[in-house]
């Protein structure tokens, strides 16, 4: 497979030793384009693969399917596709070169129930035109802060005024840039959604939880991102500008109802700067534990770490990991997951012993950036060695593998990607984090279709779904709190 010559086996440590320059030459950037170029505007290989199992990218889903209306549940554009073949515990060895260690471990752990239905690959990823234009612009301009703001922050600070809202490094030099592209990928300008999650026990039973998600992304709001007036509050403009701001309010279980956090991640400081409203105390406090490296993910009962959201994302001020050589591979990943997003499903339909219902999942062969991360000396993390598998067409996280301190494969993550074509935007609908040792598994509050009939709804990306920006300030968070 063709990969840009200066990407192959280039480790981040070598770059830092010479003073890394993230931008590429105009000649390299000329390979990017919307049509007729070797690479897409996002840096993915445009052409299909040699045996035709991955098609060429032709712009993805350009218009919603016939019959779709804003606010409706998503119609599956590929509902007529048939299963090509099914990978099982009995035949997975013949597909091993296109499976991850985590997937292979799941076949071994659950040989009677875990399977992968493989469908035709559809390169459905598509984005707004301004996002394509800005990504191409960034290729020759985006740079890290020089000098670095501190040790282990060399690739955690983007220099001001060197980029526009888009993919920052569409032709990545190393895995650190892949992680940056993934963390700050486009997830819409904002959205509001009632989101459902679960923590499942080894016998397949589970405890549900409901949260109100309110996301506001300062990075994607402004004249270079479609013309919206930029956010001007200091909460969104400091430290190079806010990359994303998130808030979650607990709806259930009752013991945590009314708890709200809001937090922002910045382009020059990837600490998840969080505040928490606790209704029992009726006050707002700083909450540095939220989203911090291996602190427990919110509502996860310890089954997810803060930095395993979206399979693996940058959080915390410093880089704790050293990244391995840049790799691009063909892997079977969850994609075009409209079946698991259909209305009327409940967690009884989805959750099984050890994993989610494979008959509701669709796998396709796609090119993914493989990020290998090993903990640096002097740092501690529950997972000293881990992998993330990032879809090359969208920069979305598709799969993740985490190893424990003994070097054993421990947790396996998959994310159910699909195109929210009304935006347009590739994003996840739900995910699953499986603990191979305990037999438990957990989902982020991201399933939107399992709520009570008449109240469940897809995320609202319209102006109506835009959160109040005061929610992300300590004073505003207190005002929103339920007493």
CSV table of C-alpha atoms in Angstrom, one decimal:
chain,number,residue,atom,x,y,z
A,1,UNK,CA,0.0,0.0,0.0
A,2,UNK,CA,1.3,3.5,-0.9
A,3,UNK,CA,2.0,5.7,2.0
A,4,UNK,CA,3.8,9.1,1.7
A,5,UNK,CA,7.6,8.3,1.9
A,6,UNK,CA,8.3,10.5,4.9
A,7,UNK,CA,5.4,9.0,6.9
A,8,UNK,CA,6.7,5.5,6.9
A,9,UNK,CA,8.2,4.4,10.3
A,10,UNK,CA,8.6,8.0,11.4
A,11,UNK,CA,8.5,8.2,15.2
A,12,UNK,CA,7.5,11.4,17.0
A,13,UNK,CA,10.7,11.3,19.1
A,14,UNK,CA,12.9,11.7,16.1
A,15,UNK,CA,10.9,14.7,15.0
A,16,UNK,CA,11.1,16.4,18.4
A,17,UNK,CA,14.8,15.9,18.6
A,18,UNK,CA,15.2,18.0,15.4
A,19,UNK,CA,12.5,20.6,16.2
A,20,UNK,CA,9.4,19.3,14.3
A,21,UNK,CA,7.7,21.4,11.7
A,22,UNK,CA,4.2,20.0,11.2
A,23,UNK,CA,3.4,21.7,7.9
A,24,UNK,CA,4.3,20.1,4.5
A,25,UNK,CA,5.7,21.6,1.3
A,26,UNK,CA,3.4,23.0,-1.4
A,27,UNK,CA,4.4,20.1,-3.6
A,28,UNK,CA,3.2,17.6,-1.0
A,29,UNK,CA,0.0,19.6,-0.4
A,30,UNK,CA,-0.8,19.6,-4.1
A,31,UNK,CA,-1.7,15.9,-3.7
A,32,UNK,CA,-4.8,17.0,-1.7
A,33,UNK,CA,-8.1,18.0,-3.4
A,34,UNK,CA,-11.8,17.4,-3.7
A,35,UNK,CA,-11.5,15.9,-7.2
A,36,UNK,CA,-8.8,14.4,-9.4
A,37,UNK,CA,-6.0,14.3,-6.8
A,38,UNK,CA,-4.2,11.4,-5.2
A,39,UNK,CA,-5.5,12.3,-1.8
A,40,UNK,CA,-8.8,13.6,-0.6
A,41,UNK,CA,-8.9,17.0,1.2
A,42,UNK,CA,-8.5,15.0,4.5
A,43,UNK,CA,-5.4,13.2,3.3
A,44,UNK,CA,-7.0,9.8,2.7
A,45,UNK,CA,-6.0,7.8,-0.4
A,46,UNK,CA,-8.7,8.5,-3.0
A,47,UNK,CA,-8.3,5.4,-5.1
A,48,UNK,CA,-9.7,2.0,-4.1
A,49,UNK,CA,-7.4,-0.9,-3.2
A,50,UNK,CA,-5.9,-3.3,-5.6
A,51,UNK,CA,-8.5,-6.1,-5.2
A,52,UNK,CA,-11.5,-3.7,-5.3
A,53,UNK,CA,-12.7,-4.5,-1.7
A,54,UNK,CA,-12.3,-0.8,-0.9
A,55,UNK,CA,-13.8,1.5,-3.5
A,56,UNK,CA,-12.5,5.0,-4.5
A,57,UNK,CA,-13.8,8.0,-2.5
A,58,UNK,CA,-16.2,10.0,-4.7
A,59,UNK,CA,-17.3,12.6,-2.2
A,60,UNK,CA,-19.3,10.4,0.2
A,61,UNK,CA,-23.0,11.1,0.8
A,62,UNK,CA,-23.6,14.4,-0.9
A,63,UNK,CA,-27.4,14.6,-0.2
A,64,UNK,CA,-29.7,12.9,2.3
A,65,UNK,CA,-31.6,9.9,1.0
A,66,UNK,CA,-35.1,10.5,-0.5
A,67,UNK,CA,-37.7,10.9,2.2
A,68,UNK,CA,-35.4,12.2,4.9
A,69,UNK,CA,-36.6,15.3,6.8
A,70,UNK,CA,-34.6,17.3,9.3
A,71,UNK,CA,-35.2,16.0,12.8
A,72,UNK,CA,-36.3,12.5,11.5
A,73,UNK,CA,-34.5,9.3,12.4
A,74,UNK,CA,-31.7,8.5,9.9
A,75,UNK,CA,-32.7,6.5,6.8
A,76,UNK,CA,-30.2,3.8,5.9
A,77,UNK,CA,-28.8,4.7,2.5
A,78,UNK,CA,-27.5,1.2,2.1
A,79,UNK,CA,-30.4,-0.8,3.5
A,80,UNK,CA,-30.4,-3.1,0.4
A,81,UNK,CA,-26.8,-4.1,0.8
A,82,UNK,CA,-26.4,-7.8,1.6
A,83,UNK,CA,-23.9,-9.5,3.9
A,84,UNK,CA,-20.8,-10.5,1.9
A,85,UNK,CA,-19.5,-13.0,4.6
A,86,UNK,CA,-19.4,-13.5,8.3
A,87,UNK,CA,-16.3,-13.7,10.4
A,88,UNK,CA,-16.6,-16.1,13.3
A,89,UNK,CA,-14.4,-17.8,15.9
A,90,UNK,CA,-14.2,-20.7,13.6
A,91,UNK,CA,-12.9,-18.9,10.5
A,92,UNK,CA,-11.3,-15.7,11.9
A,93,UNK,CA,-7.7,-16.9,11.2
A,94,UNK,CA,-8.2,-16.5,7.5
A,95,UNK,CA,-9.0,-12.8,8.0
A,96,UNK,CA,-6.4,-12.2,10.7
A,97,UNK,CA,-4.3,-9.7,8.7
A,98,UNK,CA,-7.4,-7.4,8.6
A,99,UNK,CA,-8.4,-7.8,12.2
A,100,UNK,CA,-7.1,-6.1,15.4
A,101,UNK,CA,-5.7,-8.0,18.4
A,102,UNK,CA,-8.8,-6.9,20.3
A,103,UNK,CA,-11.2,-8.3,17.7
A,104,UNK,CA,-9.3,-11.6,17.7
A,105,UNK,CA,-9.4,-11.7,21.5
A,106,UNK,CA,-13.2,-11.2,21.4
A,107,UNK,CA,-13.6,-14.2,19.1
A,108,UNK,CA,-11.7,-16.3,21.6
A,109,UNK,CA,-13.5,-14.9,24.6
A,110,UNK,CA,-17.0,-15.3,23.1
A,111,UNK,CA,-16.7,-18.0,20.5
A,112,UNK,CA,-20.4,-18.9,20.4
A,113,UNK,CA,-21.8,-15.4,20.2
A,114,UNK,CA,-19.3,-12.9,18.8
A,115,UNK,CA,-19.2,-12.5,15.0
A,116,UNK,CA,-18.7,-9.8,12.4
A,117,UNK,CA,-21.1,-9.5,9.5
A,118,UNK,CA,-19.1,-7.9,6.7
A,119,UNK,CA,-20.9,-5.7,4.1
A,120,UNK,CA,-19.7,-3.9,0.9
A,121,UNK,CA,-17.4,-1.0,1.8
A,122,UNK,CA,-19.1,2.4,1.3
A,123,UNK,CA,-16.8,5.4,1.6
A,124,UNK,CA,-19.7,7.6,2.8
A,125,UNK,CA,-17.7,10.2,4.7
A,126,UNK,CA,-18.6,13.8,3.7
A,127,UNK,CA,-18.2,17.2,5.2
A,128,UNK,CA,-19.1,20.9,4.5
A,129,UNK,CA,-17.2,22.6,1.7
A,130,UNK,CA,-15.5,25.1,4.0
A,131,UNK,CA,-14.1,22.2,5.9
A,132,UNK,CA,-12.4,20.8,2.8
A,133,UNK,CA,-11.1,24.2,1.8
A,134,UNK,CA,-9.6,24.9,5.2
A,135,UNK,CA,-8.0,21.4,5.5
A,136,UNK,CA,-6.1,22.0,2.2
A,137,UNK,CA,-5.1,25.4,3.5
A,138,UNK,CA,-3.8,24.0,6.7
A,139,UNK,CA,-1.5,21.5,5.1
A,140,UNK,CA,1.2,24.1,4.4
A,141,UNK,CA,0.6,26.3,7.4
A,142,UNK,CA,-0.4,24.6,10.6
A,143,UNK,CA,2.5,24.4,13.1
A,144,UNK,CA,3.2,23.5,16.7
A,145,UNK,CA,4.0,26.3,19.2
A,146,UNK,CA,7.6,27.3,19.0
A,147,UNK,CA,9.0,27.3,21.6
A,148,UNK,CA,7.0,24.6,23.3
A,149,UNK,CA,5.1,25.8,26.4
A,150,UNK,CA,6.8,23.1,28.5
A,151,UNK,CA,8.2,19.6,28.6
A,152,UNK,CA,6.0,16.9,27.0
A,153,UNK,CA,3.9,19.6,25.4
A,154,UNK,CA,5.7,19.8,22.1
A,155,UNK,CA,2.7,18.3,20.3
A,156,UNK,CA,0.0,19.6,22.6
A,157,UNK,CA,0.0,23.3,21.6
A,158,UNK,CA,-1.0,24.6,18.1
A,159,UNK,CA,0.6,27.9,17.1
A,160,UNK,CA,-1.9,30.8,16.8
A,161,UNK,CA,-2.9,32.1,13.4
A,162,UNK,CA,-1.3,29.2,11.5
A,163,UNK,CA,-4.5,27.4,10.6
A,164,UNK,CA,-8.2,27.6,9.8
A,165,UNK,CA,-11.0,25.4,11.2
A,166,UNK,CA,-10.4,22.1,9.4
A,167,UNK,CA,-8.1,19.1,9.6
A,168,UNK,CA,-4.9,20.6,10.9
A,169,UNK,CA,-2.5,18.0,9.5
A,170,UNK,CA,-4.2,16.3,6.5
A,171,UNK,CA,-0.8,14.8,5.5
A,172,UNK,CA,0.4,13.7,8.9
A,173,UNK,CA,4.1,13.3,9.6
A,174,UNK,CA,3.6,11.2,12.7
A,175,UNK,CA,1.1,9.6,15.0
A,176,UNK,CA,1.0,12.6,17.3
A,177,UNK,CA,-0.5,14.6,14.4
A,178,UNK,CA,-3.0,11.8,13.7
A,179,UNK,CA,-4.1,12.0,17.4
A,180,UNK,CA,-4.5,15.8,17.1
A,181,UNK,CA,-6.6,15.4,13.9
A,182,UNK,CA,-8.7,12.8,15.6
A,183,UNK,CA,-9.2,14.8,18.9
A,184,UNK,CA,-10.1,18.0,17.1
A,185,UNK,CA,-12.1,16.5,14.2
A,186,UNK,CA,-15.4,18.1,13.2
A,187,UNK,CA,-18.3,16.9,15.3
A,188,UNK,CA,-20.6,19.7,14.3
A,189,UNK,CA,-20.8,23.3,15.4
A,190,UNK,CA,-23.1,22.3,18.3
A,191,UNK,CA,-25.7,19.8,19.3
A,192,UNK,CA,-28.1,18.8,22.1
A,193,UNK,CA,-29.2,15.3,22.7
A,194,UNK,CA,-30.7,13.0,25.3
A,195,UNK,CA,-28.2,10.2,25.4
A,196,UNK,CA,-28.6,6.7,26.8
A,197,UNK,CA,-25.8,4.5,28.1
A,198,UNK,CA,-25.3,1.3,30.1
A,199,UNK,CA,-23.0,-0.7,32.3
A,200,UNK,CA,-23.4,-4.4,31.6
A,201,UNK,CA,-22.6,-7.2,34.0
A,202,UNK,CA,-21.0,-10.6,33.1
A,203,UNK,CA,-24.4,-12.3,32.8
A,204,UNK,CA,-25.6,-9.8,30.2
A,205,UNK,CA,-27.9,-7.8,32.6
A,206,UNK,CA,-27.2,-4.1,32.7
A,207,UNK,CA,-27.9,-0.8,34.5
A,208,UNK,CA,-29.1,2.1,32.3
A,209,UNK,CA,-28.3,5.7,32.6
A,210,UNK,CA,-29.5,8.9,30.9
A,211,UNK,CA,-27.7,12.1,30.3
A,212,UNK,CA,-28.5,15.4,28.5
A,213,UNK,CA,-25.6,16.1,26.2
A,214,UNK,CA,-24.9,19.7,25.2
A,215,UNK,CA,-21.9,20.2,22.9
A,216,UNK,CA,-20.7,23.6,21.7
A,217,UNK,CA,-17.5,23.7,19.5
A,218,UNK,CA,-15.9,27.2,19.4
A,219,UNK,CA,-13.4,26.0,16.9
A,220,UNK,CA,-16.1,25.5,14.3
A,221,UNK,CA,-18.0,28.8,15.0
A,222,UNK,CA,-16.7,31.8,13.1
A,223,UNK,CA,-16.2,33.4,9.7
A,224,UNK,CA,-13.9,30.7,8.4
A,225,UNK,CA,-16.3,28.0,9.3
A,226,UNK,CA,-19.5,28.9,7.5
A,227,UNK,CA,-20.0,32.4,8.6
A,228,UNK,CA,-21.4,32.2,12.1
A,229,UNK,CA,-20.3,35.0,14.4
A,230,UNK,CA,-17.5,33.7,16.7
A,231,UNK,CA,-17.9,33.2,20.4
A,232,UNK,CA,-16.3,36.0,22.3
A,233,UNK,CA,-16.5,35.1,25.9
A,234,UNK,CA,-13.1,34.5,27.5
A,235,UNK,CA,-14.0,31.0,28.3
A,236,UNK,CA,-13.9,30.2,24.5
A,237,UNK,CA,-11.1,32.5,23.3
A,238,UNK,CA,-8.3,31.8,25.8
A,239,UNK,CA,-5.3,29.5,25.2
A,240,UNK,CA,-5.5,29.6,21.4
A,241,UNK,CA,-9.3,29.2,21.4
A,242,UNK,CA,-11.6,26.5,22.5
A,243,UNK,CA,-11.5,23.3,20.4
A,244,UNK,CA,-14.6,21.8,21.9
A,245,UNK,CA,-16.8,22.4,24.9
A,246,UNK,CA,-19.0,19.7,26.4
A,247,UNK,CA,-21.6,19.5,29.1
A,248,UNK,CA,-23.5,16.6,30.5
A,249,UNK,CA,-26.4,16.7,32.9
A,250,UNK,CA,-27.4,13.5,34.7
A,251,UNK,CA,-31.1,12.6,34.2
A,252,UNK,CA,-31.0,9.2,35.7
A,253,UNK,CA,-30.4,7.2,37.9
A,254,UNK,CA,-32.1,9.3,40.5
A,255,UNK,CA,-29.1,9.3,42.9
A,256,UNK,CA,-27.1,11.5,40.5
A,257,UNK,CA,-29.9,13.4,38.8
A,258,UNK,CA,-29.2,17.1,38.5
A,259,UNK,CA,-25.4,16.8,38.5
A,260,UNK,CA,-24.0,18.8,35.6
A,261,UNK,CA,-20.5,19.3,34.3
A,262,UNK,CA,-19.2,21.6,31.6
A,263,UNK,CA,-15.7,21.6,30.2
A,264,UNK,CA,-13.6,23.0,27.4
A,265,UNK,CA,-10.5,21.7,25.6
A,266,UNK,CA,-8.1,24.2,24.1
A,267,UNK,CA,-5.8,24.4,21.1
A,268,UNK,CA,-2.9,25.4,23.3
A,269,UNK,CA,-3.7,23.4,26.4
A,270,UNK,CA,-5.4,20.0,26.1
A,271,UNK,CA,-6.4,19.9,29.8
A,272,UNK,CA,-10.1,19.2,29.9
A,273,UNK,CA,-10.9,22.4,31.9
A,274,UNK,CA,-14.0,21.2,33.8
A,275,UNK,CA,-16.5,22.5,36.4
A,276,UNK,CA,-19.1,20.5,38.2
A,277,UNK,CA,-22.4,21.4,39.7
A,278,UNK,CA,-23.4,19.1,42.6
A,279,UNK,CA,-27.1,19.6,43.5
A,280,UNK,CA,-26.8,18.2,47.0
A,281,UNK,CA,-24.2,20.9,47.8
A,282,UNK,CA,-25.8,23.5,45.6
A,283,UNK,CA,-22.4,24.8,44.4
A,284,UNK,CA,-20.0,24.7,41.5
A,285,UNK,CA,-16.5,23.4,42.0
A,286,UNK,CA,-13.5,22.8,39.8
A,287,UNK,CA,-13.4,19.2,38.6
A,288,UNK,CA,-9.9,18.3,37.3
A,289,UNK,CA,-10.7,14.6,37.5
A,290,UNK,CA,-13.3,14.8,34.7
A,291,UNK,CA,-11.7,13.7,31.4
A,292,UNK,CA,-8.3,13.4,33.0
A,293,UNK,CA,-6.2,10.6,31.5
A,294,UNK,CA,-7.1,7.3,33.3
A,295,UNK,CA,-9.6,8.7,35.7
A,296,UNK,CA,-12.9,6.9,35.5
A,297,UNK,CA,-15.1,8.0,32.6
A,298,UNK,CA,-18.3,9.7,33.8
A,299,UNK,CA,-21.0,7.2,34.6
A,300,UNK,CA,-18.8,4.2,33.6
A,301,UNK,CA,-18.6,2.4,36.9
A,302,UNK,CA,-14.8,2.3,36.2
A,303,UNK,CA,-15.2,0.5,32.9
A,304,UNK,CA,-13.9,3.4,30.8
A,305,UNK,CA,-11.1,5.8,31.3
A,306,UNK,CA,-11.5,9.6,30.7
A,307,UNK,CA,-9.2,9.4,27.7
A,308,UNK,CA,-10.9,6.3,26.1
A,309,UNK,CA,-13.8,8.5,24.8
A,310,UNK,CA,-13.9,8.2,21.0
A,311,UNK,CA,-11.6,5.2,21.5
A,312,UNK,CA,-8.6,7.4,22.5
A,313,UNK,CA,-8.3,11.2,22.6
A,314,UNK,CA,-5.9,13.8,23.9
A,315,UNK,CA,-6.7,15.1,27.3
A,316,UNK,CA,-4.5,16.4,30.1
A,317,UNK,CA,-1.8,19.0,29.7
A,318,UNK,CA,1.2,16.8,28.9
A,319,UNK,CA,1.8,13.9,26.5
A,320,UNK,CA,2.3,10.8,28.6
A,321,UNK,CA,2.8,8.5,25.7
A,322,UNK,CA,5.5,7.8,23.1
A,323,UNK,CA,4.0,6.9,19.7
A,324,UNK,CA,5.2,4.2,17.5
A,325,UNK,CA,5.8,4.4,13.7
A,326,UNK,CA,3.0,5.8,11.6
A,327,UNK,CA,1.0,3.0,10.0
A,328,UNK,CA,-1.9,2.8,7.6
A,329,UNK,CA,-3.7,-0.5,7.4
A,330,UNK,CA,-6.9,-2.1,6.0
A,331,UNK,CA,-9.1,-3.2,8.9
A,332,UNK,CA,-12.7,-4.3,9.3
A,333,UNK,CA,-14.4,-1.6,11.3
A,334,UNK,CA,-17.9,-0.7,12.3
A,335,UNK,CA,-19.2,1.7,9.6
A,336,UNK,CA,-22.5,3.0,8.2
A,337,UNK,CA,-24.1,1.8,11.5
A,338,UNK,CA,-27.7,2.9,10.6
A,339,UNK,CA,-29.1,-0.5,11.7
A,340,UNK,CA,-28.1,0.0,15.3
A,341,UNK,CA,-29.5,3.6,15.1
A,342,UNK,CA,-33.0,2.6,14.1
A,343,UNK,CA,-35.9,3.9,16.2
A,344,UNK,CA,-37.7,1.4,18.5
A,345,UNK,CA,-34.7,-0.5,19.7
A,346,UNK,CA,-34.0,-0.9,23.4
A,347,UNK,CA,-30.9,-2.1,25.3
A,348,UNK,CA,-32.6,-5.4,25.5
A,349,UNK,CA,-32.1,-5.7,21.8
A,350,UNK,CA,-28.6,-4.4,21.8
A,351,UNK,CA,-26.8,-5.6,25.0
A,352,UNK,CA,-25.6,-9.2,25.2
A,353,UNK,CA,-23.3,-11.1,27.5
A,354,UNK,CA,-19.8,-9.6,27.0
A,355,UNK,CA,-20.6,-7.5,23.9
A,356,UNK,CA,-23.4,-6.0,21.8
A,357,UNK,CA,-25.7,-7.8,19.4
A,358,UNK,CA,-23.7,-8.6,16.3
A,359,UNK,CA,-26.8,-8.8,14.1
A,360,UNK,CA,-27.3,-5.0,14.6
A,361,UNK,CA,-23.7,-4.2,13.6
A,362,UNK,CA,-22.3,-3.6,10.1
A,363,UNK,CA,-18.5,-4.0,9.4
A,364,UNK,CA,-16.7,-2.8,6.3
A,365,UNK,CA,-13.1,-2.9,5.2
A,366,UNK,CA,-11.5,0.6,5.5
A,367,UNK,CA,-8.1,2.1,5.6
A,368,UNK,CA,-7.3,3.2,9.2
A,369,UNK,CA,-4.4,5.0,10.8
A,370,UNK,CA,-3.0,2.7,13.5
A,371,UNK,CA,-1.7,4.6,16.5
A,372,UNK,CA,0.4,2.6,19.0
A,373,UNK,CA,1.2,4.4,22.2
A,374,UNK,CA,3.5,3.3,25.0
A,375,UNK,CA,3.7,5.1,28.4
A,376,UNK,CA,6.8,7.3,28.8
A,377,UNK,CA,9.1,6.7,31.8
A,378,UNK,CA,8.1,8.6,34.8
A,379,UNK,CA,4.3,8.5,34.1
A,380,UNK,CA,1.6,6.1,35.4
A,381,UNK,CA,-1.6,5.0,33.6
A,382,UNK,CA,-3.9,2.1,33.9
A,383,UNK,CA,-3.0,1.2,30.3
A,384,UNK,CA,0.7,1.6,29.7
A,385,UNK,CA,0.3,0.2,26.1
A,386,UNK,CA,-2.6,0.9,23.8
A,387,UNK,CA,-3.7,1.1,20.2
A,388,UNK,CA,-6.2,3.4,18.4
A,389,UNK,CA,-7.6,2.7,14.9
A,390,UNK,CA,-8.6,6.0,13.2
A,391,UNK,CA,-10.7,6.0,10.1
A,392,UNK,CA,-8.6,7.7,7.3
A,393,UNK,CA,-11.7,9.1,5.6
A,394,UNK,CA,-13.0,11.0,8.6
A,395,UNK,CA,-10.4,11.0,11.4
A,396,UNK,CA,-13.1,9.3,13.6
A,397,UNK,CA,-12.0,6.6,16.1
A,398,UNK,CA,-13.3,3.2,15.1
A,399,UNK,CA,-11.5,0.7,17.4
A,400,UNK,CA,-9.3,0.7,20.4
A,401,UNK,CA,-7.2,-1.8,22.3
A,402,UNK,CA,-5.9,-1.3,25.8
A,403,UNK,CA,-3.3,-3.4,27.6
A,404,UNK,CA,-2.9,-3.6,31.4
A,405,UNK,CA,0.3,-3.2,33.5
A,406,UNK,CA,1.1,-6.9,33.0
A,407,UNK,CA,1.1,-6.5,29.3
A,408,UNK,CA,-2.2,-8.4,28.8
A,409,UNK,CA,-4.9,-7.3,26.5
A,410,UNK,CA,-7.5,-5.9,28.8
A,411,UNK,CA,-10.1,-3.7,27.2
A,412,UNK,CA,-11.5,-3.6,23.6
A,413,UNK,CA,-13.5,-0.7,22.2
A,414,UNK,CA,-15.5,-0.3,19.1
A,415,UNK,CA,-17.4,2.7,17.9
A,416,UNK,CA,-20.4,2.6,15.6
A,417,UNK,CA,-19.7,5.2,12.9
A,418,UNK,CA,-22.2,6.6,10.4
A,419,UNK,CA,-22.8,9.8,8.4
A,420,UNK,CA,-25.2,12.3,9.9
A,421,UNK,CA,-25.8,13.5,6.4
A,422,UNK,CA,-28.0,16.4,7.4
A,423,UNK,CA,-24.9,18.2,8.6
A,424,UNK,CA,-23.0,16.4,6.9
A,425,UNK,CA,-20.8,14.8,9.5
A,426,UNK,CA,-19.4,11.3,10.1
A,427,UNK,CA,-19.7,10.6,13.8
A,428,UNK,CA,-20.5,7.7,16.2
A,429,UNK,CA,-24.0,6.7,17.2
A,430,UNK,CA,-22.9,4.5,20.1
A,431,UNK,CA,-19.9,2.4,21.2
A,432,UNK,CA,-19.0,-0.6,23.4
A,433,UNK,CA,-16.1,-1.0,25.8
A,434,UNK,CA,-15.5,-4.6,26.6
A,435,UNK,CA,-13.4,-5.7,29.6
A,436,UNK,CA,-11.9,-9.1,28.7
A,437,UNK,CA,-10.9,-9.9,32.2
A,438,UNK,CA,-14.2,-9.1,34.1
A,439,UNK,CA,-16.6,-9.9,31.3
A,440,UNK,CA,-18.3,-6.6,31.8
A,441,UNK,CA,-18.9,-4.0,29.1
A,442,UNK,CA,-20.1,-0.4,28.9
A,443,UNK,CA,-21.3,2.2,26.5
A,444,UNK,CA,-20.9,6.0,26.6
A,445,UNK,CA,-24.2,7.9,26.8
A,446,UNK,CA,-24.5,8.1,23.0
A,447,UNK,CA,-27.3,5.9,22.0
A,448,UNK,CA,-30.2,8.3,21.2
A,449,UNK,CA,-32.8,5.8,19.9
A,450,UNK,CA,-33.4,3.6,23.0
A,451,UNK,CA,-35.4,6.1,25.0
A,452,UNK,CA,-39.2,5.9,25.5
A,453,UNK,CA,-41.3,6.2,22.4
A,454,UNK,CA,-42.3,9.7,21.7
A,455,UNK,CA,-39.4,11.2,23.6
A,456,UNK,CA,-36.3,9.7,22.1
A,457,UNK,CA,-34.8,11.8,19.2
A,458,UNK,CA,-31.6,12.1,17.2
A,459,UNK,CA,-29.1,14.8,18.1
A,460,UNK,CA,-30.3,18.3,17.3
A,461,UNK,CA,-27.6,20.1,15.2
A,462,UNK,CA,-30.0,23.0,14.2
A,463,UNK,CA,-30.1,26.4,15.7
A,464,UNK,CA,-32.7,25.1,18.2
A,465,UNK,CA,-30.1,22.7,19.5
A,466,UNK,CA,-27.5,25.3,20.1
A,467,UNK,CA,-26.7,25.3,23.9
A,468,UNK,CA,-26.6,28.6,25.9
A,469,UNK,CA,-22.9,29.6,26.1
A,470,UNK,CA,-23.3,30.6,29.7
A,471,UNK,CA,-23.6,26.9,30.5
A,472,UNK,CA,-19.8,26.6,30.1
A,473,UNK,CA,-19.0,29.3,32.6
A,474,UNK,CA,-18.9,28.6,36.4
A,475,UNK,CA,-21.5,31.3,37.1
A,476,UNK,CA,-23.8,30.1,34.3
A,477,UNK,CA,-23.5,26.5,35.4
A,478,UNK,CA,-24.8,27.5,38.8
A,479,UNK,CA,-27.7,29.1,37.1
A,480,UNK,CA,-28.6,26.0,35.1
A,481,UNK,CA,-28.3,23.8,38.2
A,482,UNK,CA,-31.5,22.1,39.5
A,483,UNK,CA,-31.8,22.5,43.2
